[in-house]
mmCIF file of C-alpha atoms in Angstrom:
data_model
loop_
_atom_site.group_PDB
_atom_site.id
_atom_site.type_symbol
_atom_site.label_atom_id
_atom_site.label_comp_id
_atom_site.label_asym_id
_atom_site.label_seq_id
_atom_site.Cartn_x
_atom_site.Cartn_y
_atom_site.Cartn_z
ATOM 1 C CA MET B 1138 -126.382 136.291 210.065
ATOM 2 C CA VAL B 1139 -128.979 134.663 207.737
ATOM 3 C CA GLN B 1140 -130.653 138.044 207.117
ATOM 4 C CA SER B 1141 -127.288 139.629 206.329
ATOM 5 C CA ASP B 1142 -126.382 136.860 203.906
ATOM 6 C CA CYS B 1143 -129.763 137.039 202.109
ATOM 7 C CA ALA B 1144 -129.414 140.866 201.820
ATOM 8 C CA ARG B 1145 -125.981 140.524 200.246
ATOM 9 C CA PHE B 1146 -127.106 137.805 197.890
ATOM 10 C CA SER B 1147 -130.146 139.838 196.836
ATOM 11 C CA GLU B 1148 -127.985 142.810 196.083
ATOM 12 C CA GLU B 1149 -125.621 140.675 194.104
ATOM 13 C CA LEU B 1150 -128.452 139.091 192.088
ATOM 14 C CA GLN B 1151 -129.777 142.569 191.336
ATOM 15 C CA ARG B 1152 -126.387 143.481 190.055
ATOM 16 C CA ILE B 1153 -125.849 140.562 187.700
ATOM 17 C CA VAL B 1154 -129.372 139.887 186.375
ATOM 18 C CA PRO B 1155 -129.782 141.703 182.969
ATOM 19 C CA THR B 1156 -132.838 143.900 182.138
ATOM 20 C CA VAL B 1157 -134.299 144.340 178.711
ATOM 21 C CA THR B 1158 -136.877 146.927 177.374
ATOM 22 C CA PHE B 1159 -139.068 146.022 174.418
ATOM 23 C CA VAL B 1160 -140.084 148.602 171.706
ATOM 24 C CA ALA B 1161 -142.333 148.212 168.714
ATOM 25 C CA ARG B 1162 -142.803 150.746 165.988
ATOM 26 C CA ASP B 1163 -144.578 151.055 162.553
ATOM 27 C CA GLY B 1164 -143.080 151.902 159.308
ATOM 28 C CA ARG B 1165 -143.316 155.624 159.900
ATOM 29 C CA GLY B 1166 -141.512 155.326 163.264
ATOM 30 C CA ASN B 1167 -144.613 155.567 165.489
ATOM 31 C CA ASP B 1168 -144.726 153.636 168.656
ATOM 32 C CA LEU B 1169 -147.022 150.676 168.888
ATOM 33 C CA PRO B 1170 -148.089 150.006 172.440
ATOM 34 C CA ASP B 1171 -150.624 147.158 171.689
ATOM 35 C CA VAL B 1172 -147.989 144.476 171.053
ATOM 36 C CA SER B 1173 -147.469 141.259 172.851
ATOM 37 C CA VAL B 1174 -143.948 139.915 173.656
ATOM 38 C CA PHE B 1175 -143.031 136.368 174.195
ATOM 39 C CA VAL B 1176 -139.549 135.218 175.285
ATOM 40 C CA ASP B 1177 -138.767 131.487 174.511
ATOM 41 C CA ASP B 1178 -142.483 131.090 174.002
ATOM 42 C CA VAL B 1179 -143.332 132.515 177.451
ATOM 43 C CA ALA B 1180 -145.570 135.501 177.515
ATOM 44 C CA VAL B 1181 -143.732 138.384 179.042
ATOM 45 C CA ALA B 1182 -145.847 141.451 178.163
ATOM 46 C CA SER B 1183 -149.273 141.916 176.684
ATOM 47 C CA LYS B 1184 -148.727 145.614 176.186
ATOM 48 C CA LEU B 1185 -145.638 147.797 175.805
ATOM 49 C CA THR B 1186 -145.401 150.522 178.508
ATOM 50 C CA GLY B 1187 -141.664 151.218 178.510
ATOM 51 C CA LYS B 1188 -141.068 148.924 181.495
ATOM 52 C CA SER B 1189 -137.881 146.921 181.799
ATOM 53 C CA TYR B 1190 -137.986 143.170 182.289
ATOM 54 C CA GLU B 1191 -135.439 140.846 183.895
ATOM 55 C CA LEU B 1192 -134.263 138.026 181.762
ATOM 56 C CA ASP B 1193 -131.902 135.183 182.408
ATOM 57 C CA PRO B 1194 -128.547 135.581 180.669
ATOM 58 C CA GLY B 1195 -127.971 133.635 177.410
ATOM 59 C CA SER B 1196 -129.557 133.137 173.941
ATOM 60 C CA ARG B 1197 -133.185 134.013 173.875
ATOM 61 C CA THR B 1198 -135.942 134.014 171.128
ATOM 62 C CA VAL B 1199 -138.054 137.155 171.306
ATOM 63 C CA ARG B 1200 -141.363 137.187 169.412
ATOM 64 C CA PHE B 1201 -143.402 140.361 168.862
ATOM 65 C CA VAL B 1202 -147.063 139.878 167.938
ATOM 66 C CA TYR B 1203 -149.192 142.743 166.578
ATOM 67 C CA GLY B 1204 -152.590 141.802 165.309
ATOM 68 C CA ASP B 1205 -152.028 139.004 162.706
ATOM 69 C CA LYS B 1206 -148.288 139.968 162.181
ATOM 70 C CA THR B 1207 -145.369 138.405 163.962
ATOM 71 C CA ILE B 1208 -141.697 139.351 164.144
ATOM 72 C CA GLU B 1209 -139.205 136.973 165.658
ATOM 73 C CA GLN B 1210 -135.617 137.664 166.464
ATOM 74 C CA LYS B 1211 -132.677 136.012 168.392
ATOM 75 C CA VAL B 1212 -130.880 137.983 171.002
ATOM 76 C CA VAL B 1213 -127.978 137.141 173.325
ATOM 77 C CA VAL B 1214 -128.500 138.808 176.706
ATOM 78 C CA SER B 1215 -125.223 139.158 178.714
ATOM 79 C CA GLN B 1216 -124.879 138.906 182.459
ATOM 80 C CA GLY B 1217 -125.041 142.278 184.118
ATOM 81 C CA GLU B 1218 -126.357 143.986 180.998
ATOM 82 C CA LYS B 1219 -128.787 146.677 182.026
ATOM 83 C CA GLY B 1220 -131.409 148.642 180.020
ATOM 84 C CA ARG B 1221 -130.879 146.922 176.734
ATOM 85 C CA THR B 1222 -133.525 147.871 174.135
ATOM 86 C CA VAL B 1223 -134.982 145.183 171.814
ATOM 87 C CA ALA B 1224 -136.926 146.743 168.972
ATOM 88 C CA ALA B 1225 -139.228 145.443 166.204
ATOM 89 C CA THR B 1226 -140.555 147.433 163.134
ATOM 90 C CA PHE B 1227 -143.838 146.406 161.617
ATOM 91 C CA GLU B 1228 -143.866 147.709 157.975
ATOM 92 C CA ASP B 1229 -147.408 148.680 156.936
ATOM 93 C CA PRO B 1230 -147.418 151.021 153.914
ATOM 94 C CA SER B 1231 -150.881 152.477 153.581
ATOM 95 C CA PRO B 1232 -152.667 152.616 150.222
ATOM 96 C CA ALA B 1233 -152.650 156.405 150.280
ATOM 97 C CA ALA B 1234 -148.890 156.449 150.482
ATOM 98 C CA ALA B 1235 -148.633 153.959 147.558
ATOM 99 C CA ALA B 1236 -150.912 155.772 145.368
ATOM 100 C CA PRO B 1237 -148.783 158.902 144.817
ATOM 101 C CA ALA B 1238 -145.874 156.720 143.770
ATOM 102 C CA SER B 1239 -148.018 154.987 141.232
ATOM 103 C CA SER B 1240 -149.301 158.298 139.976
ATOM 104 C CA ALA B 1241 -145.854 159.689 139.647
ATOM 105 C CA ALA B 1242 -144.703 156.532 137.755
ATOM 106 C CA ALA B 1243 -147.544 156.756 135.218
ATOM 107 C CA PRO B 1244 -146.469 160.233 133.841
ATOM 108 C CA ALA B 1245 -142.933 159.077 133.711
ATOM 109 C CA ALA B 1246 -143.894 155.985 131.680
ATOM 110 C CA MET B 1247 -145.954 158.123 129.404
ATOM 111 C CA ALA B 1248 -143.037 160.582 128.871
ATOM 112 C CA SER B 1249 -140.750 157.755 128.024
ATOM 113 C CA ALA B 1250 -143.263 156.440 125.507
ATOM 114 C CA ASP B 1251 -143.631 159.900 123.943
ATOM 115 C CA ASP B 1252 -139.898 160.219 123.720
ATOM 116 C CA ALA B 1253 -139.593 156.906 122.077
ATOM 117 C CA GLU B 1254 -142.212 157.820 119.463
ATOM 118 C CA GLN B 1255 -140.655 161.147 118.508
ATOM 119 C CA PRO B 1256 -139.490 161.009 114.896
ATOM 120 C CA SER B 1257 -135.777 161.676 114.214
ATOM 121 C CA ARG B 1258 -133.519 162.345 111.212
ATOM 122 C CA SER B 1259 -130.567 160.211 110.278
ATOM 123 C CA VAL B 1260 -127.113 161.616 111.286
ATOM 124 C CA VAL B 1261 -125.450 160.128 108.107
ATOM 125 C CA PRO B 1262 -125.923 163.366 106.151
ATOM 126 C CA LEU B 1263 -124.235 165.410 109.032
ATOM 127 C CA VAL B 1264 -121.319 162.990 109.015
ATOM 128 C CA ILE B 1265 -120.950 163.541 105.282
ATOM 129 C CA ALA B 1266 -121.178 167.274 105.682
ATOM 130 C CA GLY B 1267 -118.479 167.136 108.393
ATOM 131 C CA ALA B 1268 -116.230 165.175 106.154
ATOM 132 C CA GLY B 1269 -116.750 167.703 103.370
ATOM 133 C CA LEU B 1270 -115.826 170.613 105.775
ATOM 134 C CA VAL B 1271 -112.648 168.866 106.746
ATOM 135 C CA THR B 1272 -111.767 168.310 103.132
ATOM 136 C CA ALA B 1273 -112.440 172.012 102.353
ATOM 137 C CA ALA B 1274 -110.260 173.061 105.315
ATOM 138 C CA VAL B 1275 -107.391 170.841 104.068
ATOM 139 C CA GLY B 1276 -107.731 172.261 100.544
ATOM 140 C CA ALA B 1277 -107.471 175.757 102.003
ATOM 141 C CA VAL B 1278 -104.319 174.842 103.846
ATOM 142 C CA ILE B 1279 -102.793 173.408 100.649
ATOM 143 C CA ILE B 1280 -103.765 176.553 98.795
ATOM 144 C CA GLY B 1281 -101.855 178.664 101.309
ATOM 145 C CA VAL B 1282 -98.802 176.386 101.088
ATOM 146 C CA GLY B 1283 -98.854 176.598 97.339
ATOM 147 C CA LEU B 1284 -99.196 180.377 97.222
ATOM 148 C CA GLY B 1285 -96.344 180.557 99.673
ATOM 149 C CA ASP B 1286 -94.145 178.508 97.303
ATOM 150 C CA VAL B 1287 -94.711 180.809 94.287
ATOM 151 C CA PRO B 1288 -91.488 182.680 93.579
ATOM 152 C CA ASP B 1289 -91.414 186.376 94.238
ATOM 153 C CA ASN B 1290 -90.889 187.248 90.606
ATOM 154 C CA CYS B 1291 -93.906 185.212 89.549
ATOM 155 C CA SER B 1292 -97.554 185.854 89.691
ATOM 156 C CA TYR B 1293 -100.067 183.007 90.080
ATOM 157 C CA SER B 1294 -103.057 185.024 88.978
ATOM 158 C CA ASP B 1295 -101.280 186.196 85.764
ATOM 159 C CA LYS B 1296 -99.388 182.913 85.278
ATOM 160 C CA GLU B 1297 -96.313 184.936 84.416
ATOM 161 C CA CYS B 1298 -92.682 185.080 85.701
ATOM 162 C CA VAL B 1299 -90.067 187.754 85.057
ATOM 163 C CA ALA B 1300 -86.924 185.684 84.518
ATOM 164 C CA ALA B 1301 -84.614 184.305 81.868
ATOM 165 C CA PRO B 1302 -86.065 181.599 79.550
ATOM 166 C CA GLU B 1303 -84.167 178.722 81.179
ATOM 167 C CA ASP B 1304 -84.272 179.994 84.691
ATOM 168 C CA PRO B 1305 -85.424 177.187 87.236
ATOM 169 C CA VAL B 1306 -87.872 179.697 88.677
ATOM 170 C CA PHE B 1307 -90.374 178.519 86.032
ATOM 171 C CA ASP B 1308 -90.274 175.010 87.406
ATOM 172 C CA ASP B 1309 -90.730 176.224 90.920
ATOM 173 C CA ALA B 1310 -93.640 178.360 89.769
ATOM 174 C CA LYS B 1311 -95.268 175.366 87.871
ATOM 175 C CA SER B 1312 -94.916 173.115 90.961
ATOM 176 C CA ALA B 1313 -96.420 175.826 93.239
ATOM 177 C CA ALA B 1314 -99.279 176.371 90.784
ATOM 178 C CA GLY B 1315 -99.998 172.627 90.788
ATOM 179 C CA THR B 1316 -100.189 172.697 94.569
ATOM 180 C CA VAL B 1317 -102.570 175.669 94.527
ATOM 181 C CA ASN B 1318 -104.772 174.045 91.962
ATOM 182 C CA LEU B 1319 -104.854 170.786 94.025
ATOM 183 C CA GLY B 1320 -105.874 172.798 97.008
ATOM 184 C CA ILE B 1321 -108.582 174.605 95.033
ATOM 185 C CA GLY B 1322 -109.964 171.277 93.888
ATOM 186 C CA LEU B 1323 -110.053 169.831 97.295
ATOM 187 C CA ALA B 1324 -111.601 172.906 98.760
ATOM 188 C CA ALA B 1325 -114.381 173.021 96.082
ATOM 189 C CA ALA B 1326 -115.036 169.317 96.377
ATOM 190 C CA GLY B 1327 -115.220 169.572 100.171
ATOM 191 C CA ALA B 1328 -117.567 172.539 100.095
ATOM 192 C CA GLY B 1329 -119.790 170.735 97.600
ATOM 193 C CA VAL B 1330 -120.021 167.600 99.731
ATOM 194 C CA ALA B 1331 -120.651 169.664 102.869
ATOM 195 C CA GLY B 1332 -123.541 171.492 101.091
ATOM 196 C CA LEU B 1333 -124.847 168.263 99.758
ATOM 197 C CA GLY B 1334 -124.816 166.678 103.355
ATOM 198 C CA LEU B 1335 -126.629 169.727 104.767
ATOM 199 C CA VAL B 1336 -129.307 169.750 102.058
ATOM 200 C CA TRP B 1337 -129.743 165.958 102.483
ATOM 201 C CA TYR B 1338 -130.202 166.349 106.243
ATOM 202 C CA LEU B 1339 -132.731 169.185 105.973
ATOM 203 C CA VAL B 1340 -134.970 167.646 103.267
ATOM 204 C CA GLN B 1341 -135.023 164.051 104.493
ATOM 205 C CA ASP B 1342 -138.205 162.669 105.992
ATOM 206 C CA PRO B 1343 -137.952 162.389 109.796
ATOM 207 C CA GLY B 1344 -140.029 159.298 109.608
ATOM 208 C CA ALA B 1345 -142.825 158.239 111.873
ATOM 209 C CA PRO B 1346 -142.882 155.790 114.816
ATOM 210 C CA ALA B 1347 -143.708 152.164 113.925
ATOM 211 C CA ALA B 1348 -147.378 151.447 114.226
ATOM 212 C CA ALA B 1349 -148.831 148.331 115.782
ATOM 213 C CA THR B 1350 -149.252 145.432 113.307
ATOM 214 C CA THR B 1351 -152.718 144.897 112.003
ATOM 215 C CA GLY B 1352 -154.265 142.947 109.292
ATOM 216 C CA LYS B 1353 -154.403 145.925 106.950
ATOM 217 C CA ARG B 1354 -152.086 146.760 104.170
ATOM 218 C CA ASP B 1355 -149.039 148.828 105.235
ATOM 219 C CA ALA B 1356 -149.237 152.544 104.435
ATOM 220 C CA PRO B 1357 -146.987 153.861 101.594
ATOM 221 C CA ALA B 1358 -143.505 154.911 102.640
ATOM 222 C CA GLY B 1359 -142.819 158.558 103.179
ATOM 223 C CA ARG B 1360 -140.413 160.926 101.394
ATOM 224 C CA LYS B 1361 -136.931 159.565 101.047
ATOM 225 C CA VAL B 1362 -133.799 161.291 99.953
ATOM 226 C CA THR B 1363 -130.573 159.454 99.024
ATOM 227 C CA PRO B 1364 -127.296 160.762 97.599
ATOM 228 C CA TRP B 1365 -125.443 159.416 94.609
ATOM 229 C CA PHE B 1366 -121.898 159.822 93.496
ATOM 230 C CA SER B 1367 -119.972 158.942 90.375
ATOM 231 C CA ARG B 1368 -116.701 159.774 88.790
ATOM 232 C CA ASN B 1369 -118.219 162.711 86.943
ATOM 233 C CA GLY B 1370 -120.409 164.158 89.734
ATOM 234 C CA GLY B 1371 -123.036 163.501 92.340
ATOM 235 C CA GLY B 1372 -126.448 164.641 93.531
ATOM 236 C CA LEU B 1373 -129.564 163.675 95.510
ATOM 237 C CA ASN B 1374 -132.348 161.268 94.481
ATOM 238 C CA PHE B 1375 -135.855 162.221 95.755
ATOM 239 C CA ARG B 1376 -138.494 159.507 96.165
ATOM 240 C CA THR B 1377 -141.943 159.754 97.578
ATOM 241 C CA ALA B 1378 -145.121 157.782 97.596
ATOM 242 C CA PHE B 1379 -148.725 159.014 97.072
#
């Protein structure tokens, strides 16, 4: 009877006692067999061979030791849990792996510096040229509207109408001619502003990147182009240093 009870108790203990397998790897996923394992500060394994170890159920502190490196983690082992894996990863990037990253970062930094030093032109002249083109387009539309309003018995090019002296067609023709003249003025002004903006953009000095400050006198400024406008006209001012 005693032997029977002991055999039954042994089988029951085998069933409820949890088992744990310890695994350690490096940063590249390679297994590290030469790792010592301590559970609650008690040495359990001096080398990892894939063997399973029985632990009492409950909260446990597992410490992996690999050379001078230590990884500690808390685990809760449940009663009857079998074949649980507790793993630790020892990150150890090699200098050879870090070097390519540094080498790749250096050209990127140089490229960024080169991009920052590239001279560039101001976009203000292009904005002015765009405004001129829009004005010219509006003028063209007004010209079309004015020519459409010219009476059939009148000619805008000849400035003549075939009608009786007091016929209202003359007033209509005069109003249409004024609209056409307004459109012509806007179109001409817009075209002139657009051309001025394009010329300004093309002839302006792109400029040079700012140099480091030294004790020497600053170099003379490069070529500069600025527009000017008045009630009677407009143009470009050119200034350069030598």
